[in-house]
């Protein structure tokens, strides 16, 4: 497995699309999505509407590029996930639903073509500026789900600041899960 410290420059960091796992909220966390929850916080589901580029995810699809389009309809997000795999090279769409239950405390995720993601999760979602952290600990799912998403594929701001912010919010040193890195892509190639 690849092991790398966080101390790389902004230009180096911009070359990486990271696909892996983290868990966060008020409890203890580790790399593979296992969680010990504190009290999950409420969040505003409407903050996740629209297009997000996936930066960090677990379970991993081993993708080169991925994005999610969230359309909130009542208690249900209709989600279209657009994924490019390194061995295919062309995008593939996965349509699914995220159903919000229990005063925003749980989400049931169902992608018919992605059974690894099916199940109910106790969730917290935090949107901070151009970054969104979505963390789900298993309610009826086999393991945790984590997404770190960006409003822009190649953000103009400091990637190092973003990584530091993720580390602060997640409560886990970023280098602890960099070993799950799957691919690296230059932003100029994605535009």
PDB file of N, CA and C in Angstrom, residues 51-121:
ATOM      1  N   UNK A  51     -24.568  20.019  -7.815  1.00  0.00           N
ATOM      2  CA  UNK A  51     -23.447  19.214  -8.295  1.00  0.00           C
ATOM      3  C   UNK A  51     -22.284  19.261  -7.320  1.00  0.00           C
ATOM      4  N   UNK A  52     -21.740  18.082  -7.008  1.00  0.00           N
ATOM      5  CA  UNK A  52     -20.551  17.954  -6.175  1.00  0.00           C
ATOM      6  C   UNK A  52     -19.578  16.999  -6.855  1.00  0.00           C
ATOM      7  N   UNK A  53     -18.307  17.358  -6.842  1.00  0.00           N
ATOM      8  CA  UNK A  53     -17.259  16.462  -7.331  1.00  0.00           C
ATOM      9  C   UNK A  53     -16.743  15.638  -6.159  1.00  0.00           C
ATOM     10  N   UNK A  54     -16.680  14.340  -6.358  1.00  0.00           N
ATOM     11  CA  UNK A  54     -16.268  13.441  -5.280  1.00  0.00           C
ATOM     12  C   UNK A  54     -14.750  13.449  -5.182  1.00  0.00           C
ATOM     13  N   UNK A  55     -14.264  13.752  -3.997  1.00  0.00           N
ATOM     14  CA  UNK A  55     -12.825  13.839  -3.753  1.00  0.00           C
ATOM     15  C   UNK A  55     -12.339  12.632  -2.964  1.00  0.00           C
ATOM     16  N   UNK A  56     -13.187  12.107  -2.088  1.00  0.00           N
ATOM     17  CA  UNK A  56     -12.749  11.074  -1.151  1.00  0.00           C
ATOM     18  C   UNK A  56     -13.967  10.246  -0.810  1.00  0.00           C
ATOM     19  N   UNK A  57     -13.895   8.949  -0.939  1.00  0.00           N
ATOM     20  CA  UNK A  57     -15.100   8.142  -0.773  1.00  0.00           C
ATOM     21  C   UNK A  57     -14.781   6.771  -0.215  1.00  0.00           C
ATOM     22  N   UNK A  58     -15.718   6.234   0.553  1.00  0.00           N
ATOM     23  CA  UNK A  58     -15.660   4.855   1.016  1.00  0.00           C
ATOM     24  C   UNK A  58     -17.081   4.335   1.160  1.00  0.00           C
ATOM     25  N   UNK A  59     -17.420   3.140   0.738  1.00  0.00           N
ATOM     26  CA  UNK A  59     -16.555   2.191   0.025  1.00  0.00           C
ATOM     27  C   UNK A  59     -16.054   2.760  -1.302  1.00  0.00           C
ATOM     28  N   UNK A  60     -14.936   2.269  -1.773  1.00  0.00           N
ATOM     29  CA  UNK A  60     -14.286   2.828  -2.947  1.00  0.00           C
ATOM     30  C   UNK A  60     -14.752   2.148  -4.222  1.00  0.00           C
ATOM     31  N   UNK A  61     -14.981   2.961  -5.258  1.00  0.00           N
ATOM     32  CA  UNK A  61     -15.294   2.441  -6.589  1.00  0.00           C
ATOM     33  C   UNK A  61     -14.054   2.355  -7.468  1.00  0.00           C
ATOM     34  N   UNK A  62     -12.896   2.758  -6.977  1.00  0.00           N
ATOM     35  CA  UNK A  62     -11.655   2.761  -7.763  1.00  0.00           C
ATOM     36  C   UNK A  62     -11.826   3.587  -9.040  1.00  0.00           C
ATOM     37  N   UNK A  63     -12.310   4.811  -8.887  1.00  0.00           N
ATOM     38  CA  UNK A  63     -12.571   5.632 -10.059  1.00  0.00           C
ATOM     39  C   UNK A  63     -11.487   6.666 -10.300  1.00  0.00           C
ATOM     40  N   UNK A  64     -11.430   7.146 -11.545  1.00  0.00           N
ATOM     41  CA  UNK A  64     -10.555   8.254 -11.913  1.00  0.00           C
ATOM     42  C   UNK A  64     -11.242   9.575 -11.598  1.00  0.00           C
ATOM     43  N   UNK A  65     -12.523   9.639 -11.844  1.00  0.00           N
ATOM     44  CA  UNK A  65     -13.273  10.878 -11.709  1.00  0.00           C
ATOM     45  C   UNK A  65     -14.713  10.523 -11.369  1.00  0.00           C
ATOM     46  N   UNK A  66     -15.314  11.263 -10.461  1.00  0.00           N
ATOM     47  CA  UNK A  66     -16.705  10.986 -10.106  1.00  0.00           C
ATOM     48  C   UNK A  66     -17.366  12.259  -9.616  1.00  0.00           C
ATOM     49  N   UNK A  67     -18.663  12.356  -9.862  1.00  0.00           N
ATOM     50  CA  UNK A  67     -19.432  13.485  -9.362  1.00  0.00           C
ATOM     51  C   UNK A  67     -20.836  13.014  -9.011  1.00  0.00           C
ATOM     52  N   UNK A  68     -21.472  13.749  -8.109  1.00  0.00           N
ATOM     53  CA  UNK A  68     -22.842  13.456  -7.701  1.00  0.00           C
ATOM     54  C   UNK A  68     -23.710  14.678  -7.947  1.00  0.00           C
ATOM     55  N   UNK A  69     -24.885  14.463  -8.543  1.00  0.00           N
ATOM     56  CA  UNK A  69     -25.879  15.517  -8.674  1.00  0.00           C
ATOM     57  C   UNK A  69     -27.042  15.171  -7.753  1.00  0.00           C
ATOM     58  N   UNK A  70     -27.263  16.005  -6.722  1.00  0.00           N
ATOM     59  CA  UNK A  70     -28.315  15.775  -5.746  1.00  0.00           C
ATOM     60  C   UNK A  70     -29.507  16.672  -6.054  1.00  0.00           C
ATOM     61  N   UNK A  71     -30.695  16.088  -6.153  1.00  0.00           N
ATOM     62  CA  UNK A  71     -31.934  16.826  -6.368  1.00  0.00           C
ATOM     63  C   UNK A  71     -32.896  16.420  -5.265  1.00  0.00           C
ATOM     64  N   UNK A  72     -33.135  17.315  -4.304  1.00  0.00           N
ATOM     65  CA  UNK A  72     -33.968  16.998  -3.149  1.00  0.00           C
ATOM     66  C   UNK A  72     -35.432  17.169  -3.499  1.00  0.00           C
ATOM     67  N   UNK A  73     -36.223  16.112  -3.291  1.00  0.00           N
ATOM     68  CA  UNK A  73     -37.655  16.123  -3.567  1.00  0.00           C
ATOM     69  C   UNK A  73     -38.366  15.614  -2.320  1.00  0.00           C
ATOM     70  N   UNK A  74     -38.794  16.536  -1.465  1.00  0.00           N
ATOM     71  CA  UNK A  74     -39.394  16.125  -0.201  1.00  0.00           C
ATOM     72  C   UNK A  74     -38.339  15.534   0.711  1.00  0.00           C
ATOM     73  N   UNK A  75     -38.515  14.266   1.062  1.00  0.00           N
ATOM     74  CA  UNK A  75     -37.559  13.571   1.933  1.00  0.00           C
ATOM     75  C   UNK A  75     -36.591  12.704   1.141  1.00  0.00           C
ATOM     76  N   UNK A  76     -36.632  12.824  -0.196  1.00  0.00           N
ATOM     77  CA  UNK A  76     -35.822  11.936  -1.033  1.00  0.00           C
ATOM     78  C   UNK A  76     -34.891  12.756  -1.918  1.00  0.00           C
ATOM     79  N   UNK A  77     -33.610  12.407  -1.885  1.00  0.00           N
ATOM     80  CA  UNK A  77     -32.678  12.902  -2.887  1.00  0.00           C
ATOM     81  C   UNK A  77     -32.719  11.950  -4.072  1.00  0.00           C
ATOM     82  N   UNK A  78     -32.958  12.469  -5.264  1.00  0.00           N
ATOM     83  CA  UNK A  78     -32.666  11.707  -6.466  1.00  0.00           C
ATOM     84  C   UNK A  78     -31.219  12.027  -6.827  1.00  0.00           C
ATOM     85  N   UNK A  79     -30.397  10.991  -6.926  1.00  0.00           N
ATOM     86  CA  UNK A  79     -28.966  11.186  -7.116  1.00  0.00           C
ATOM     87  C   UNK A  79     -28.525  10.534  -8.415  1.00  0.00           C
ATOM     88  N   UNK A  80     -27.781  11.279  -9.214  1.00  0.00           N
ATOM     89  CA  UNK A  80     -27.115  10.703 -10.381  1.00  0.00           C
ATOM     90  C   UNK A  80     -25.620  10.811 -10.151  1.00  0.00           C
ATOM     91  N   UNK A  81     -24.967   9.681 -10.081  1.00  0.00           N
ATOM     92  CA  UNK A  81     -23.521   9.634  -9.895  1.00  0.00           C
ATOM     93  C   UNK A  81     -22.874   9.312 -11.230  1.00  0.00           C
ATOM     94  N   UNK A  82     -21.984  10.190 -11.665  1.00  0.00           N
ATOM     95  CA  UNK A  82     -21.271  10.016 -12.920  1.00  0.00           C
ATOM     96  C   UNK A  82     -19.850   9.589 -12.593  1.00  0.00           C
ATOM     97  N   UNK A  83     -19.449   8.424 -13.089  1.00  0.00           N
ATOM     98  CA  UNK A  83     -18.176   7.827 -12.696  1.00  0.00           C
ATOM     99  C   UNK A  83     -17.372   7.462 -13.936  1.00  0.00           C
ATOM    100  N   UNK A  84     -16.077   7.766 -13.916  1.00  0.00           N
ATOM    101  CA  UNK A  84     -15.155   7.309 -14.952  1.00  0.00           C
ATOM    102  C   UNK A  84     -14.152   6.363 -14.302  1.00  0.00           C
ATOM    103  N   UNK A  85     -14.090   5.141 -14.819  1.00  0.00           N
ATOM    104  CA  UNK A  85     -13.169   4.143 -14.299  1.00  0.00           C
ATOM    105  C   UNK A  85     -11.887   4.138 -15.133  1.00  0.00           C
ATOM    106  N   UNK A  86     -10.726   3.887 -14.521  1.00  0.00           N
ATOM    107  CA  UNK A  86      -9.463   3.951 -15.267  1.00  0.00           C
ATOM    108  C   UNK A  86      -9.362   2.935 -16.389  1.00  0.00           C
ATOM    109  N   UNK A  87     -10.009   1.777 -16.246  1.00  0.00           N
ATOM    110  CA  UNK A  87      -9.893   0.742 -17.268  1.00  0.00           C
ATOM    111  C   UNK A  87     -10.948   0.867 -18.357  1.00  0.00           C
ATOM    112  N   UNK A  88     -11.869   1.816 -18.214  1.00  0.00           N
ATOM    113  CA  UNK A  88     -12.937   1.988 -19.200  1.00  0.00           C
ATOM    114  C   UNK A  88     -12.741   3.289 -19.965  1.00  0.00           C
ATOM    115  N   UNK A  89     -12.510   4.374 -19.237  1.00  0.00           N
ATOM    116  CA  UNK A  89     -12.209   5.643 -19.867  1.00  0.00           C
ATOM    117  C   UNK A  89     -13.406   6.484 -20.234  1.00  0.00           C
ATOM    118  N   UNK A  90     -14.594   5.894 -20.278  1.00  0.00           N
ATOM    119  CA  UNK A  90     -15.792   6.660 -20.587  1.00  0.00           C
ATOM    120  C   UNK A  90     -16.684   6.706 -19.349  1.00  0.00           C
ATOM    121  N   UNK A  91     -17.459   7.780 -19.206  1.00  0.00           N
ATOM    122  CA  UNK A  91     -18.276   7.912 -18.002  1.00  0.00           C
ATOM    123  C   UNK A  91     -19.444   6.946 -17.976  1.00  0.00           C
ATOM    124  N   UNK A  92     -19.857   6.584 -16.778  1.00  0.00           N
ATOM    125  CA  UNK A  92     -21.038   5.754 -16.580  1.00  0.00           C
ATOM    126  C   UNK A  92     -21.886   6.403 -15.495  1.00  0.00           C
ATOM    127  N   UNK A  93     -23.182   6.451 -15.722  1.00  0.00           N
ATOM    128  CA  UNK A  93     -24.104   7.025 -14.752  1.00  0.00           C
ATOM    129  C   UNK A  93     -24.719   5.940 -13.882  1.00  0.00           C
ATOM    130  N   UNK A  94     -24.814   6.228 -12.593  1.00  0.00           N
ATOM    131  CA  UNK A  94     -25.519   5.369 -11.648  1.00  0.00           C
ATOM    132  C   UNK A  94     -26.622   6.206 -11.012  1.00  0.00           C
ATOM    133  N   UNK A  95     -27.867   5.776 -11.179  1.00  0.00           N
ATOM    134  CA  UNK A  95     -28.988   6.490 -10.589  1.00  0.00           C
ATOM    135  C   UNK A  95     -29.406   5.804  -9.300  1.00  0.00           C
ATOM    136  N   UNK A  96     -29.691   6.613  -8.293  1.00  0.00           N
ATOM    137  CA  UNK A  96     -30.093   6.052  -7.018  1.00  0.00           C
ATOM    138  C   UNK A  96     -30.909   7.041  -6.224  1.00  0.00           C
ATOM    139  N   UNK A  97     -31.295   6.631  -5.029  1.00  0.00           N
ATOM    140  CA  UNK A  97     -32.041   7.496  -4.127  1.00  0.00           C
ATOM    141  C   UNK A  97     -31.408   7.472  -2.746  1.00  0.00           C
ATOM    142  N   UNK A  98     -31.459   8.608  -2.095  1.00  0.00           N
ATOM    143  CA  UNK A  98     -31.107   8.727  -0.683  1.00  0.00           C
ATOM    144  C   UNK A  98     -32.371   9.212   0.018  1.00  0.00           C
ATOM    145  N   UNK A  99     -32.945   8.410   0.882  1.00  0.00           N
ATOM    146  CA  UNK A  99     -34.183   8.754   1.573  1.00  0.00           C
ATOM    147  C   UNK A  99     -33.869   9.184   2.999  1.00  0.00           C
ATOM    148  N   UNK A 100     -34.315  10.375   3.350  1.00  0.00           N
ATOM    149  CA  UNK A 100     -34.040  10.946   4.671  1.00  0.00           C
ATOM    150  C   UNK A 100     -35.111  10.480   5.651  1.00  0.00           C
ATOM    151  N   UNK A 101     -34.687   9.970   6.796  1.00  0.00           N
ATOM    152  CA  UNK A 101     -35.611   9.463   7.806  1.00  0.00           C
ATOM    153  C   UNK A 101     -35.293  10.080   9.164  1.00  0.00           C
ATOM    154  N   UNK A 102     -36.283  10.080  10.042  1.00  0.00           N
ATOM    155  CA  UNK A 102     -36.036  10.384  11.451  1.00  0.00           C
ATOM    156  C   UNK A 102     -35.464  11.751  11.722  1.00  0.00           C
ATOM    157  N   UNK A 103     -36.145  12.809  11.250  1.00  0.00           N
ATOM    158  CA  UNK A 103     -35.700  14.172  11.539  1.00  0.00           C
ATOM    159  C   UNK A 103     -34.248  14.396  11.117  1.00  0.00           C
ATOM    160  N   UNK A 104     -33.941  13.941   9.912  1.00  0.00           N
ATOM    161  CA  UNK A 104     -32.615  14.111   9.308  1.00  0.00           C
ATOM    162  C   UNK A 104     -31.526  13.276   9.974  1.00  0.00           C
ATOM    163  N   UNK A 105     -31.887  12.330  10.810  1.00  0.00           N
ATOM    164  CA  UNK A 105     -30.877  11.569  11.546  1.00  0.00           C
ATOM    165  C   UNK A 105     -30.356  10.367  10.761  1.00  0.00           C
ATOM    166  N   UNK A 106     -31.156   9.802   9.864  1.00  0.00           N
ATOM    167  CA  UNK A 106     -30.692   8.655   9.084  1.00  0.00           C
ATOM    168  C   UNK A 106     -31.006   8.857   7.609  1.00  0.00           C
ATOM    169  N   UNK A 107     -30.210   8.218   6.775  1.00  0.00           N
ATOM    170  CA  UNK A 107     -30.442   8.192   5.331  1.00  0.00           C
ATOM    171  C   UNK A 107     -30.357   6.748   4.869  1.00  0.00           C
ATOM    172  N   UNK A 108     -31.316   6.343   4.042  1.00  0.00           N
ATOM    173  CA  UNK A 108     -31.262   5.037   3.390  1.00  0.00           C
ATOM    174  C   UNK A 108     -30.818   5.253   1.951  1.00  0.00           C
ATOM    175  N   UNK A 109     -29.738   4.592   1.569  1.00  0.00           N
ATOM    176  CA  UNK A 109     -29.147   4.767   0.242  1.00  0.00           C
ATOM    177  C   UNK A 109     -29.409   3.529  -0.594  1.00  0.00           C
ATOM    178  N   UNK A 110     -29.859   3.745  -1.823  1.00  0.00           N
ATOM    179  CA  UNK A 110     -30.151   2.624  -2.712  1.00  0.00           C
ATOM    180  C   UNK A 110     -29.722   2.968  -4.132  1.00  0.00           C
ATOM    181  N   UNK A 111     -28.624   2.360  -4.564  1.00  0.00           N
ATOM    182  CA  UNK A 111     -28.210   2.378  -5.964  1.00  0.00           C
ATOM    183  C   UNK A 111     -28.394   0.948  -6.469  1.00  0.00           C
ATOM    184  N   UNK A 112     -29.371   0.680  -7.344  1.00  0.00           N
ATOM    185  CA  UNK A 112     -29.583  -0.702  -7.799  1.00  0.00           C
ATOM    186  C   UNK A 112     -28.340  -1.357  -8.388  1.00  0.00           C
ATOM    187  N   UNK A 113     -27.485  -0.575  -9.056  1.00  0.00           N
ATOM    188  CA  UNK A 113     -26.284  -1.146  -9.682  1.00  0.00           C
ATOM    189  C   UNK A 113     -25.050  -1.111  -8.785  1.00  0.00           C
ATOM    190  N   UNK A 114     -25.194  -0.603  -7.575  1.00  0.00           N
ATOM    191  CA  UNK A 114     -24.070  -0.524  -6.636  1.00  0.00           C
ATOM    192  C   UNK A 114     -24.502  -1.080  -5.277  1.00  0.00           C
ATOM    193  N   UNK A 115     -24.653  -2.391  -5.170  1.00  0.00           N
ATOM    194  CA  UNK A 115     -25.192  -2.966  -3.934  1.00  0.00           C
ATOM    195  C   UNK A 115     -24.331  -2.734  -2.702  1.00  0.00           C
ATOM    196  N   UNK A 116     -23.035  -2.463  -2.868  1.00  0.00           N
ATOM    197  CA  UNK A 116     -22.179  -2.222  -1.701  1.00  0.00           C
ATOM    198  C   UNK A 116     -22.599  -0.989  -0.916  1.00  0.00           C
ATOM    199  N   UNK A 117     -23.344  -0.092  -1.564  1.00  0.00           N
ATOM    200  CA  UNK A 117     -23.742   1.141  -0.900  1.00  0.00           C
ATOM    201  C   UNK A 117     -25.135   1.058  -0.291  1.00  0.00           C
ATOM    202  N   UNK A 118     -25.841  -0.053  -0.473  1.00  0.00           N
ATOM    203  CA  UNK A 118     -27.219  -0.138   0.012  1.00  0.00           C
ATOM    204  C   UNK A 118     -27.259  -0.247   1.528  1.00  0.00           C
ATOM    205  N   UNK A 119     -28.188   0.457   2.135  1.00  0.00           N
ATOM    206  CA  UNK A 119     -28.397   0.327   3.568  1.00  0.00           C
ATOM    207  C   UNK A 119     -28.760   1.653   4.195  1.00  0.00           C
ATOM    208  N   UNK A 120     -29.027   1.602   5.490  1.00  0.00           N
ATOM    209  CA  UNK A 120     -29.357   2.802   6.251  1.00  0.00           C
ATOM    210  C   UNK A 120     -28.155   3.238   7.075  1.00  0.00           C
ATOM    211  N   UNK A 121     -27.980   4.544   7.137  1.00  0.00           N
ATOM    212  CA  UNK A 121     -26.833   5.131   7.821  1.00  0.00           C
ATOM    213  C   UNK A 121     -27.302   6.231   8.763  1.00  0.00           C
TER     214      UNK A 121
END
